[in-house]
Short mmCIF file of C-alpha atoms in Angstrom, two decimals:
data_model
loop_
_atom_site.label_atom_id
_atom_site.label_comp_id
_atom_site.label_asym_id
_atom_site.label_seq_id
_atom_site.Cartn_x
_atom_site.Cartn_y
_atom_site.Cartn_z
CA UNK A 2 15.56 -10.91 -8.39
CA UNK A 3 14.99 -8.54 -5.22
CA UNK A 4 15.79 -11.34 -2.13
CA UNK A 5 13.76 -10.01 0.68
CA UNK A 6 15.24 -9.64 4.19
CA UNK A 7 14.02 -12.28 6.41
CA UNK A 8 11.54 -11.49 8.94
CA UNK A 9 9.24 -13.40 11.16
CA UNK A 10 5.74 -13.73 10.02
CA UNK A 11 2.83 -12.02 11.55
CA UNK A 12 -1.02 -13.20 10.76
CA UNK A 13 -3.43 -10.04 10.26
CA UNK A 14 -6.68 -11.93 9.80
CA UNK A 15 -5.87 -14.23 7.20
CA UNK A 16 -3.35 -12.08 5.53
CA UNK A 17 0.63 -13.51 6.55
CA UNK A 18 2.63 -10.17 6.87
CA UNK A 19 6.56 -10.93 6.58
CA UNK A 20 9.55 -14.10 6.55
CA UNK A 21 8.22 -15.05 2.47
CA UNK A 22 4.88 -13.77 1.96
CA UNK A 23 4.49 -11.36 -0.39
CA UNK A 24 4.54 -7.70 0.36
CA UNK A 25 1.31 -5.95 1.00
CA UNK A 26 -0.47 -3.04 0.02
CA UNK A 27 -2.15 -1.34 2.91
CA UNK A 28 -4.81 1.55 2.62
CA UNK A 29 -6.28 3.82 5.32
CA UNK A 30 -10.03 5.65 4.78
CA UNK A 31 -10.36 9.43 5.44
CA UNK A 32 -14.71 8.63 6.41
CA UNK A 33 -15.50 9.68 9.87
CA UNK A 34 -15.30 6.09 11.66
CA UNK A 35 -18.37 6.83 13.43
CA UNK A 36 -20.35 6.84 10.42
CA UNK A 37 -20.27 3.40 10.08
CA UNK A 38 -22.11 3.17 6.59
CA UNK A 39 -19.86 5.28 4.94
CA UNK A 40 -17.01 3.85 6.49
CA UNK A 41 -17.88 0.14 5.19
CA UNK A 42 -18.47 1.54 1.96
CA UNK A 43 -14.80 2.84 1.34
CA UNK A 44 -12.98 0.00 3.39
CA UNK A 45 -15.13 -2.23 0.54
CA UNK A 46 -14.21 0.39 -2.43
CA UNK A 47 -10.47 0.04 -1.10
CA UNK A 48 -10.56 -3.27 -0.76
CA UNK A 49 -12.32 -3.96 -3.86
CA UNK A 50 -9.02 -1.97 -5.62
CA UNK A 51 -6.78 -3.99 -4.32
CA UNK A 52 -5.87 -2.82 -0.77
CA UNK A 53 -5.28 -5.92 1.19
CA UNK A 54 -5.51 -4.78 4.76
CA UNK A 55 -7.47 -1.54 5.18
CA UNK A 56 -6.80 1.11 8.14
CA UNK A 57 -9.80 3.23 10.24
CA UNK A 58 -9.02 5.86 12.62
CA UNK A 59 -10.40 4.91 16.45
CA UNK A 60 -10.23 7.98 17.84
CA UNK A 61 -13.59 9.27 20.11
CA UNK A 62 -15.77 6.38 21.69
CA UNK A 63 -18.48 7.01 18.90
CA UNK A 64 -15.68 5.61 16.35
CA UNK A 65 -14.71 3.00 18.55
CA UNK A 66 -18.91 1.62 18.95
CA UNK A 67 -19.12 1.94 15.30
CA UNK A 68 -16.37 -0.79 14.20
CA UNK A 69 -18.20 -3.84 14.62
CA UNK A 70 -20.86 -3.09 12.62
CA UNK A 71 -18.23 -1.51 10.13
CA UNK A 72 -16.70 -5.06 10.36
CA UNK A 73 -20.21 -6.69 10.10
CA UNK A 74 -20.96 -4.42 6.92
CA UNK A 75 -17.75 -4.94 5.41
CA UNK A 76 -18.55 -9.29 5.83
CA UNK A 77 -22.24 -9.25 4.62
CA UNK A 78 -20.27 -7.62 1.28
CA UNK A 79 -18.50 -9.95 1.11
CA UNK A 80 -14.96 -8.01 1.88
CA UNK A 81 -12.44 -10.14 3.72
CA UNK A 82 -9.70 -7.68 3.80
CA UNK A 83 -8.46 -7.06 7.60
CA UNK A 84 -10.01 -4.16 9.48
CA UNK A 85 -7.23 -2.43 11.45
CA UNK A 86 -7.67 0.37 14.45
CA UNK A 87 -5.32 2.86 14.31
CA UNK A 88 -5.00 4.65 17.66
CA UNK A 89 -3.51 7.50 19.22
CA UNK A 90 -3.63 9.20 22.99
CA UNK A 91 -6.75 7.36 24.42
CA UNK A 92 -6.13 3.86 22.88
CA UNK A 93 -5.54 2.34 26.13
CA UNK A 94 -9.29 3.58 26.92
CA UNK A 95 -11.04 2.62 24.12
CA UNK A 96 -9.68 -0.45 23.36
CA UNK A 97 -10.55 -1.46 27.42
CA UNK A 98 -14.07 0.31 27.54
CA UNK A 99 -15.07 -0.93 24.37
CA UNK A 100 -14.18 -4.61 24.38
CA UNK A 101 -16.14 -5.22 21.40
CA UNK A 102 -14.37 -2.89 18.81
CA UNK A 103 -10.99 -4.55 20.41
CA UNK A 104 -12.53 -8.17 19.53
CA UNK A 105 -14.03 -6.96 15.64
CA UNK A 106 -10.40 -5.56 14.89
CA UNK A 107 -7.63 -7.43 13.25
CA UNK A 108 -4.62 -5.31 14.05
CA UNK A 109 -4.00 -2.38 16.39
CA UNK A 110 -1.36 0.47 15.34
CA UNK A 111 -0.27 2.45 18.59
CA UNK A 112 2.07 5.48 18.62
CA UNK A 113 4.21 4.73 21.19
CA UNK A 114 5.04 8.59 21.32
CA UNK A 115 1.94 9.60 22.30
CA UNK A 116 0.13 7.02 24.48
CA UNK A 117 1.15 9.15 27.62
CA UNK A 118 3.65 11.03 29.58
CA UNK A 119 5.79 9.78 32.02
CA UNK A 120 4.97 7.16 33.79
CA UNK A 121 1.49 6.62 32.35
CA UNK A 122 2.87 6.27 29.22
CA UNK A 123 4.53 2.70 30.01
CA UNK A 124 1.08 1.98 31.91
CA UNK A 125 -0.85 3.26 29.21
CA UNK A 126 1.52 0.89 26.61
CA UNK A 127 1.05 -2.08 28.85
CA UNK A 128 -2.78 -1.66 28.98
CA UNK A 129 -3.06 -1.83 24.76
CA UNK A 130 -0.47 -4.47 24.49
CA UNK A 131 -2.64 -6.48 27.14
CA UNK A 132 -5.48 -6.16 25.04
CA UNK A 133 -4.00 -7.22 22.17
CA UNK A 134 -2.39 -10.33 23.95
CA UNK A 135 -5.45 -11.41 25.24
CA UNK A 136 -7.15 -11.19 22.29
CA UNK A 137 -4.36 -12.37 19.85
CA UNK A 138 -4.61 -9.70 17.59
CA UNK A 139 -1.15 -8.48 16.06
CA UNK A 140 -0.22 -4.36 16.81
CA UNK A 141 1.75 -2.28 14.30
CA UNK A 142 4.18 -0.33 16.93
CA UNK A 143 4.37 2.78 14.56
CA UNK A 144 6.86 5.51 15.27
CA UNK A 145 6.32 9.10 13.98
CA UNK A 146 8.86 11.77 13.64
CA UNK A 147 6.15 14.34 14.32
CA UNK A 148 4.99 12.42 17.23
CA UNK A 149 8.18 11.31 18.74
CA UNK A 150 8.41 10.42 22.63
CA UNK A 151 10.28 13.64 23.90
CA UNK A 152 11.66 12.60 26.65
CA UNK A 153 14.00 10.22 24.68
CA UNK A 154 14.92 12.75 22.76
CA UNK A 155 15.61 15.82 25.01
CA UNK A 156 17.62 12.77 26.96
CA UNK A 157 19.84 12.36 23.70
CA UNK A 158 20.53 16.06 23.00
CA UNK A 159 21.55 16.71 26.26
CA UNK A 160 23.82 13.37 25.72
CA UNK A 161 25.26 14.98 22.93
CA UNK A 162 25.24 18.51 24.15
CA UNK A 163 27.56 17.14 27.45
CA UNK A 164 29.82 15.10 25.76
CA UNK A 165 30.55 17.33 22.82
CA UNK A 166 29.28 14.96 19.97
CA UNK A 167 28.98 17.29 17.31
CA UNK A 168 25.65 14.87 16.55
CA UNK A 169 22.98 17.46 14.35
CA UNK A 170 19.55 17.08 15.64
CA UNK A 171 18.30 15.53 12.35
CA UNK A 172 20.93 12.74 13.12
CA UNK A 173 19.81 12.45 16.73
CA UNK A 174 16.14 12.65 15.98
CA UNK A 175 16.11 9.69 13.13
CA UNK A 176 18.26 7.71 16.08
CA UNK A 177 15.74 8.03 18.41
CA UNK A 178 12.61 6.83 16.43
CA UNK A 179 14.93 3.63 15.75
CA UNK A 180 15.45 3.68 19.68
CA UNK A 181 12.02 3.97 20.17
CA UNK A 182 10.74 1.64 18.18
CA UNK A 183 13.41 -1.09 19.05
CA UNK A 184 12.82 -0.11 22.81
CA UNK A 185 9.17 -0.64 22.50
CA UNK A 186 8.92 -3.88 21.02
CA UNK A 187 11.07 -5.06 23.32
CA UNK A 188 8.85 -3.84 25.92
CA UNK A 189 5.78 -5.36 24.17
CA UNK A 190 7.87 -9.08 24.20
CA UNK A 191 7.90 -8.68 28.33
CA UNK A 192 4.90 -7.76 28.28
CA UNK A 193 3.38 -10.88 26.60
CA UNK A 194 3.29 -9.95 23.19
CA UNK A 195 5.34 -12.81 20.60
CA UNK A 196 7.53 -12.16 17.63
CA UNK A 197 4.27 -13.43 15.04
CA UNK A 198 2.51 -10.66 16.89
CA UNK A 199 4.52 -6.76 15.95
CA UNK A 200 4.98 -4.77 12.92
CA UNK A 201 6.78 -1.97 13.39
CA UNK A 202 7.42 1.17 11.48
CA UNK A 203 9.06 4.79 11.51
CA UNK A 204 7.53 7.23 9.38
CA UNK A 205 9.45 10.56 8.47
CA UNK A 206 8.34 12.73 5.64
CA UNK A 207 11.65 12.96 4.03
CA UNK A 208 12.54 10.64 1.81
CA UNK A 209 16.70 10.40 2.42
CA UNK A 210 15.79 10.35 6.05
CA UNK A 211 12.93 7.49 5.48
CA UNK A 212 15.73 5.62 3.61
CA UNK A 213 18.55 6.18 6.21
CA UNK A 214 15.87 5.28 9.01
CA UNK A 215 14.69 1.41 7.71
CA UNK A 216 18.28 0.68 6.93
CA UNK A 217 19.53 1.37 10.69
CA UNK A 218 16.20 -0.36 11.83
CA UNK A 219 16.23 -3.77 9.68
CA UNK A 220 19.78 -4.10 10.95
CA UNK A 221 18.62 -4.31 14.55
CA UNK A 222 15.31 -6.04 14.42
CA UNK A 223 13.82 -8.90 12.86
CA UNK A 224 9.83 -8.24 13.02
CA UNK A 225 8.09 -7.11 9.86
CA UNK A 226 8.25 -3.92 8.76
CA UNK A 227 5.75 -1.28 7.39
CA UNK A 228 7.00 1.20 4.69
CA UNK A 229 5.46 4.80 4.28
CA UNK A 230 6.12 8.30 4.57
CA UNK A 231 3.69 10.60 6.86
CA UNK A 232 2.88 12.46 4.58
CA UNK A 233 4.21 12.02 0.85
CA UNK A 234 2.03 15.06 -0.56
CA UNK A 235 -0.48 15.65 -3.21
CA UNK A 236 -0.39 15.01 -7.20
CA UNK A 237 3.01 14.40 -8.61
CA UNK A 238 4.80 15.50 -6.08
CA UNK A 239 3.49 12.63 -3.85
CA UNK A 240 3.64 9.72 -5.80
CA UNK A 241 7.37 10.62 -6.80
CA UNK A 242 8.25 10.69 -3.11
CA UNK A 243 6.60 7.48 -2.45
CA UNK A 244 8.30 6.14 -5.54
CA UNK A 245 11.83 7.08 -4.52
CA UNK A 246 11.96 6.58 -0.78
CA UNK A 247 10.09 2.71 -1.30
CA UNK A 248 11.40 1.84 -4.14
CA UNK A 249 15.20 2.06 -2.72
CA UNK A 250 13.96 0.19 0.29
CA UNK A 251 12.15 -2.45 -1.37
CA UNK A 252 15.07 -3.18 -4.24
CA UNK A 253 17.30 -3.50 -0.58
CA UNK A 254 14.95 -6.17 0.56
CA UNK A 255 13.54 -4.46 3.23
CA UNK A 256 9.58 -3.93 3.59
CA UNK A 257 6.85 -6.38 4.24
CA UNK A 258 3.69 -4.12 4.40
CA UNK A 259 3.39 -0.54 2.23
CA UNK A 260 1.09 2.57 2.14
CA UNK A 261 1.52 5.18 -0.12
CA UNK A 262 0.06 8.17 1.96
CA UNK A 263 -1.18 10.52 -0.64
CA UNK A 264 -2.93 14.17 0.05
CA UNK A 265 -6.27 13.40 -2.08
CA UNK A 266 -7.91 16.00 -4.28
CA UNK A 267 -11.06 17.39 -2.66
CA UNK A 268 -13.24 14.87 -3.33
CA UNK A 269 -11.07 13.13 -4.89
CA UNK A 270 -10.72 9.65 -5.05
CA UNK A 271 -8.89 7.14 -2.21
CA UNK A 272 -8.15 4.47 -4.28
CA UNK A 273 -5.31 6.22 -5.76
CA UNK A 274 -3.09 5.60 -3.43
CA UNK A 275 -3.73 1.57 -3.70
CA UNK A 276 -3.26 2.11 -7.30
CA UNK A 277 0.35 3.69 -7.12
CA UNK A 278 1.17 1.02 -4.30
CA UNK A 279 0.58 -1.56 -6.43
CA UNK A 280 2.38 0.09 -9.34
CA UNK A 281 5.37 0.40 -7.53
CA UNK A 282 5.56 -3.19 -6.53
CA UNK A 283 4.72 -3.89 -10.05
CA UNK A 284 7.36 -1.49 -11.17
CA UNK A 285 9.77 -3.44 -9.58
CA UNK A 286 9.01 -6.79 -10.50
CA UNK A 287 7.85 -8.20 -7.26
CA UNK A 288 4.47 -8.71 -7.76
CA UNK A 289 1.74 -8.05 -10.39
CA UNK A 290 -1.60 -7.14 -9.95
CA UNK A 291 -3.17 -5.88 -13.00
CA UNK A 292 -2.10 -6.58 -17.15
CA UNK A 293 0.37 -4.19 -17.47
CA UNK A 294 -0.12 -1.11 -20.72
CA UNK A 295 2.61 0.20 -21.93
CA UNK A 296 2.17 3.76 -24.45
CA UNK A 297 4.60 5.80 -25.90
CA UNK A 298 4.82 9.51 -24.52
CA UNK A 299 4.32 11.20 -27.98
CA UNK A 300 6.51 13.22 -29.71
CA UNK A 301 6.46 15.53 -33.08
CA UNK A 302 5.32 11.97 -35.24
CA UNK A 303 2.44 11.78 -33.42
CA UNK A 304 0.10 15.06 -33.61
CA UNK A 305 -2.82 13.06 -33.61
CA UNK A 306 -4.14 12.22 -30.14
CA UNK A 307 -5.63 9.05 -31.06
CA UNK A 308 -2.94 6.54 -29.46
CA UNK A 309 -3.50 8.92 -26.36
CA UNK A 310 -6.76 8.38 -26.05
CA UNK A 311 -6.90 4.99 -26.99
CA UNK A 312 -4.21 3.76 -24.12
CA UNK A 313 -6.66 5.87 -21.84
CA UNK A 314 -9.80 3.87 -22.99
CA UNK A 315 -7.62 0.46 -22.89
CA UNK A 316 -6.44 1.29 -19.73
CA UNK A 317 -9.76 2.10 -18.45
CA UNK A 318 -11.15 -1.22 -19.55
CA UNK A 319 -8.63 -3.74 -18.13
CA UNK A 320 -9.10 -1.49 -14.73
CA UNK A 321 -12.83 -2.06 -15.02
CA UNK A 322 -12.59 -5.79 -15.80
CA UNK A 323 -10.47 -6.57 -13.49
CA UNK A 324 -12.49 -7.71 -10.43
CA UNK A 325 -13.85 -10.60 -12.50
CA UNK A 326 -10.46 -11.52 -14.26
CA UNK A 327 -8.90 -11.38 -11.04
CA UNK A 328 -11.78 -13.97 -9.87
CA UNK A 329 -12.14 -16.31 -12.54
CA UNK A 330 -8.74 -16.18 -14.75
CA UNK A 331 -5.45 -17.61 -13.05
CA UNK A 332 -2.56 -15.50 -14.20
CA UNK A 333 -4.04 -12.75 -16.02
CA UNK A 334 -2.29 -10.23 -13.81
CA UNK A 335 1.08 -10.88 -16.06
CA UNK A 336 -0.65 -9.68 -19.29
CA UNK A 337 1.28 -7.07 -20.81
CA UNK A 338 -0.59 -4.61 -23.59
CA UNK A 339 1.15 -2.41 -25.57
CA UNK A 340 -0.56 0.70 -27.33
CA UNK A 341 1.87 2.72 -29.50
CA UNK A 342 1.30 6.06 -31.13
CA UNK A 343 3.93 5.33 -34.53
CA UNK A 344 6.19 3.27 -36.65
CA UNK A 345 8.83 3.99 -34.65
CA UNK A 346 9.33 1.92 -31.89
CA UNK A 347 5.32 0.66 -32.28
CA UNK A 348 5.71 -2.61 -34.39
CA UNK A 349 8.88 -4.07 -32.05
CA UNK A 350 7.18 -2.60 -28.72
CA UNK A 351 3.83 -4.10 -29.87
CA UNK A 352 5.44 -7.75 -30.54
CA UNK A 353 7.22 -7.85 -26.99
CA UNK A 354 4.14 -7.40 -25.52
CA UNK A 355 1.39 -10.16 -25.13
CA UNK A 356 -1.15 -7.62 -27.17
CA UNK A 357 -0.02 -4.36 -29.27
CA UNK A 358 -1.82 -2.20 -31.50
CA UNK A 359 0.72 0.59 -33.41
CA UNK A 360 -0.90 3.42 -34.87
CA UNK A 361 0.59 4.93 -37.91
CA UNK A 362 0.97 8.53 -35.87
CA UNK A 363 -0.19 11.46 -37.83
CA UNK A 364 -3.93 12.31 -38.36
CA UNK A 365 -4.29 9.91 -41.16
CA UNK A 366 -7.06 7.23 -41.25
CA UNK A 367 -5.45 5.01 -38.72
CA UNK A 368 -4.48 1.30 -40.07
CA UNK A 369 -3.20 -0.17 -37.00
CA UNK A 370 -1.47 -3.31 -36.99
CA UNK A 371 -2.52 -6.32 -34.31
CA UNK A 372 0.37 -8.08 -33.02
CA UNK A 373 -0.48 -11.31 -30.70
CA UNK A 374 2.36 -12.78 -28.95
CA UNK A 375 5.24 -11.64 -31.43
CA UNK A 376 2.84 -12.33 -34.21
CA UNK A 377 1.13 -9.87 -36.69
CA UNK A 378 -2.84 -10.82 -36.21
CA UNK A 379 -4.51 -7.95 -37.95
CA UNK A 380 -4.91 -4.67 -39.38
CA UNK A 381 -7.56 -2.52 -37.59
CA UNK A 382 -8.99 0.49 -39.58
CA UNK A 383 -11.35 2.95 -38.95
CA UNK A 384 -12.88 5.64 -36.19
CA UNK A 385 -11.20 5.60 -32.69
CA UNK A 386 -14.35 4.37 -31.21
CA UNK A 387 -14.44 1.67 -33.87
CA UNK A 388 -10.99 0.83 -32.95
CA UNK A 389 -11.06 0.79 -29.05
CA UNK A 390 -13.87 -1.08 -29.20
CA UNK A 391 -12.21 -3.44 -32.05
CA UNK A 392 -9.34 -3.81 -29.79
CA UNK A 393 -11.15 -4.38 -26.55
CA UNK A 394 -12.77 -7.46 -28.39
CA UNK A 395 -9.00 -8.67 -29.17
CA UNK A 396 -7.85 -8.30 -25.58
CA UNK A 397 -11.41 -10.06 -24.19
CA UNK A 398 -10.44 -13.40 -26.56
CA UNK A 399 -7.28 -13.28 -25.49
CA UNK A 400 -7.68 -13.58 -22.02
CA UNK A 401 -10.90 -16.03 -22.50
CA UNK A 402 -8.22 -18.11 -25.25
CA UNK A 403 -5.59 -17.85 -22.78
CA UNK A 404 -5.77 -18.02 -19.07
CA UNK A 405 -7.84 -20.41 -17.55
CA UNK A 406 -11.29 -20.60 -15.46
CA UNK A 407 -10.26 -20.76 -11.64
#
């Protein structure tokens, strides 16, 4: 069992971030904020897949009008999921000219290396964290290596430049974003903010540097922490990186909040990166949020591509369903489905699993074997239309026979 790194607990809307709570999945929309319909609409479709607190960008004052009636749209839909304003540059004007968008939000995440220069940066900071304490909403103090306040760190090289350290700048850099952050949350304290009131996090878009980062920082702060990367990339190449650098921290017992900030497709679709969020944590046995399908990869037994498409289809369906399971059955999220393309390792793979199907794996007419908790159930024979739909009917009784009405 992973034992979690104890933290205080923060409150965004009526979602407990931190100290035992589980962790959660956080999503941000790529809409323009200012077009509040289709805003509403993905915050709901992210929602809806399972994001639990859902990020806009508040960046012009046409963004920063449009969030209460993003916030009233996303109600009237019935989506509860906290709204949360992520700002950058002019926060500490938007958030004071437009006092309702301040009110409708349910987190603020502020940059502290690029709310101003100077001087007006600590004015700037105080003005947003006076918001926020006034209207006891929580703030995500989030650190960016790309973003970094440079006047900390042209102060450290020249520190390690004068007394001959022999520091690299990667090392100093990933020091100063934990300097930062710990250095601004301590400012946000004297400024009024409480411990059940900051997140903070320090995003870097390489992964042994995210790792080394959140190690140094859980050692020297107890408030929540956010996991991410910037940027983790598109396709494969993103979901690995989120994989490695999270899944290291999380198996440590540090992280209470994760986004997994993938580079969509044109077009493509935004719910991915909920979906690999949540397979991560599922991955790693610290929460479930959907049956889980396990298929062989396919190898030389199995030229025919039934099995493949068949996990696809099954797959498909258990995604599609479950909304309502997730409503109305308690538990169903543990389900575990097995569909395997062969004799191999199908019949023992299929029994382990709650439901299993094992194809026979060539292109012969496929007599697949049911197996229902350990237990051989059936043989299913015929098309692969006739079979998914013969084996969606098994996995429908099953979770009516087993789980129970909430």
């Amino acid at each position: 069992m992973i034992r979690r790194k104890k933290t205080h607990t923060v409150r965004v809307g009526q979602v407990p971030v931190g100290g035992c709570q589980p962790v959660v999945v956080q999503s941000m929309t790529n809409t323009d904020t200012a077009d509040a319909a289709g805003t509403a609409r993905q915050v709901i479709e992210l929602a809806e897949a399972g994001s639990e607190m859902v990020r806009v960008t508040v960046n012009t004052p046409a963004a920063a009008e449009a969030v209460p009636e993003i916030k009233r749209r996303m109600r009237e839909a019935g989506c509860g999921a906290p709204l949360i304003g992520d700002f950058h540059y002019n926060g500490h004007i938007l958030l004071t000219q437009f006092p309702e968008c301040a009110k409708a939000l349910d987190k603020y995440r502020i940059n502290p290396g690029n709310v101003g220069m100077g001087k007006s940066r600590d004015e700037h900071f105080a003005a947003i964290v006076g918001v926020a304490a006034k209207n006891r909403v929580p703030v995500r103090i989030g650190v960016n290596a790309g973003s970094l306040n440079q006047d900390l760190v042209t102060a450290k090289m020249e520190e390690n430049a004068r007394k001959n350290l022999g520091r690299s700048a990667e090392e100093i850099l990933n020091e100063c974003m934990v300097m930062s952050a710990v250095q601004s949350t301590e400012m946000a304290l004297d400024l009024g903010l409480t411990e059940e009131q900051i997140i903070i996090s320090c995003k870097i878009s390489n992964v042994p540097d995210l790792v080394g980062i959140y190690t140094d920082l859980s050692e020297k702060t107890d408030q929540p922490l956010h996991l991410g990367l910037t940027e983790a990339g598109m396709g494969v190449k993103g979901v690995v990186s989120s994989s490695a650098a999270l899944a290291v921290l999380l198996q440590a017992g540090i992280g209470d909040t994760i986004r997994v900030s993938l580079t969509p497709q044109p077009g493509g679709d935004r719910r991915e990166e909920v979906r690999v969020a949540q397979e991560i944590l599922q991955a790693l046995g610290i929460r479930a949020f959907a049956p889980s399908v396990t298929a062989c990869p396919g190898c030389g037994r199995t030229t025919s591509t039934v099995f493949q498409e068949l996990a696809e289809m099954v797959q498909g369906y258990i995604r599609d369903r479950m909304p309502e399971w997730k409503k109305t059955r308690a538990g169903v999220e543990s389900m575990k489905v097995a569909v395997m393309g062969c004799v191999v390792n199908g019949p023992g793979e299929s029994k382990a699993a709650n439901i299993g199907i094992s194809l026979p794996g060539t292109g012969e007419s496929p007599r697949a074997p049911i197996y229902i908790n350990g237990k051989k159930s059936v043989t299913l024979e015929g098309s692969q239309e006739k079979l998914a739909a013969d084996f969606q009917a098994i996995v429908e009784d099953y979770v009516e026979k087993t789980y129970a009405r909430k």
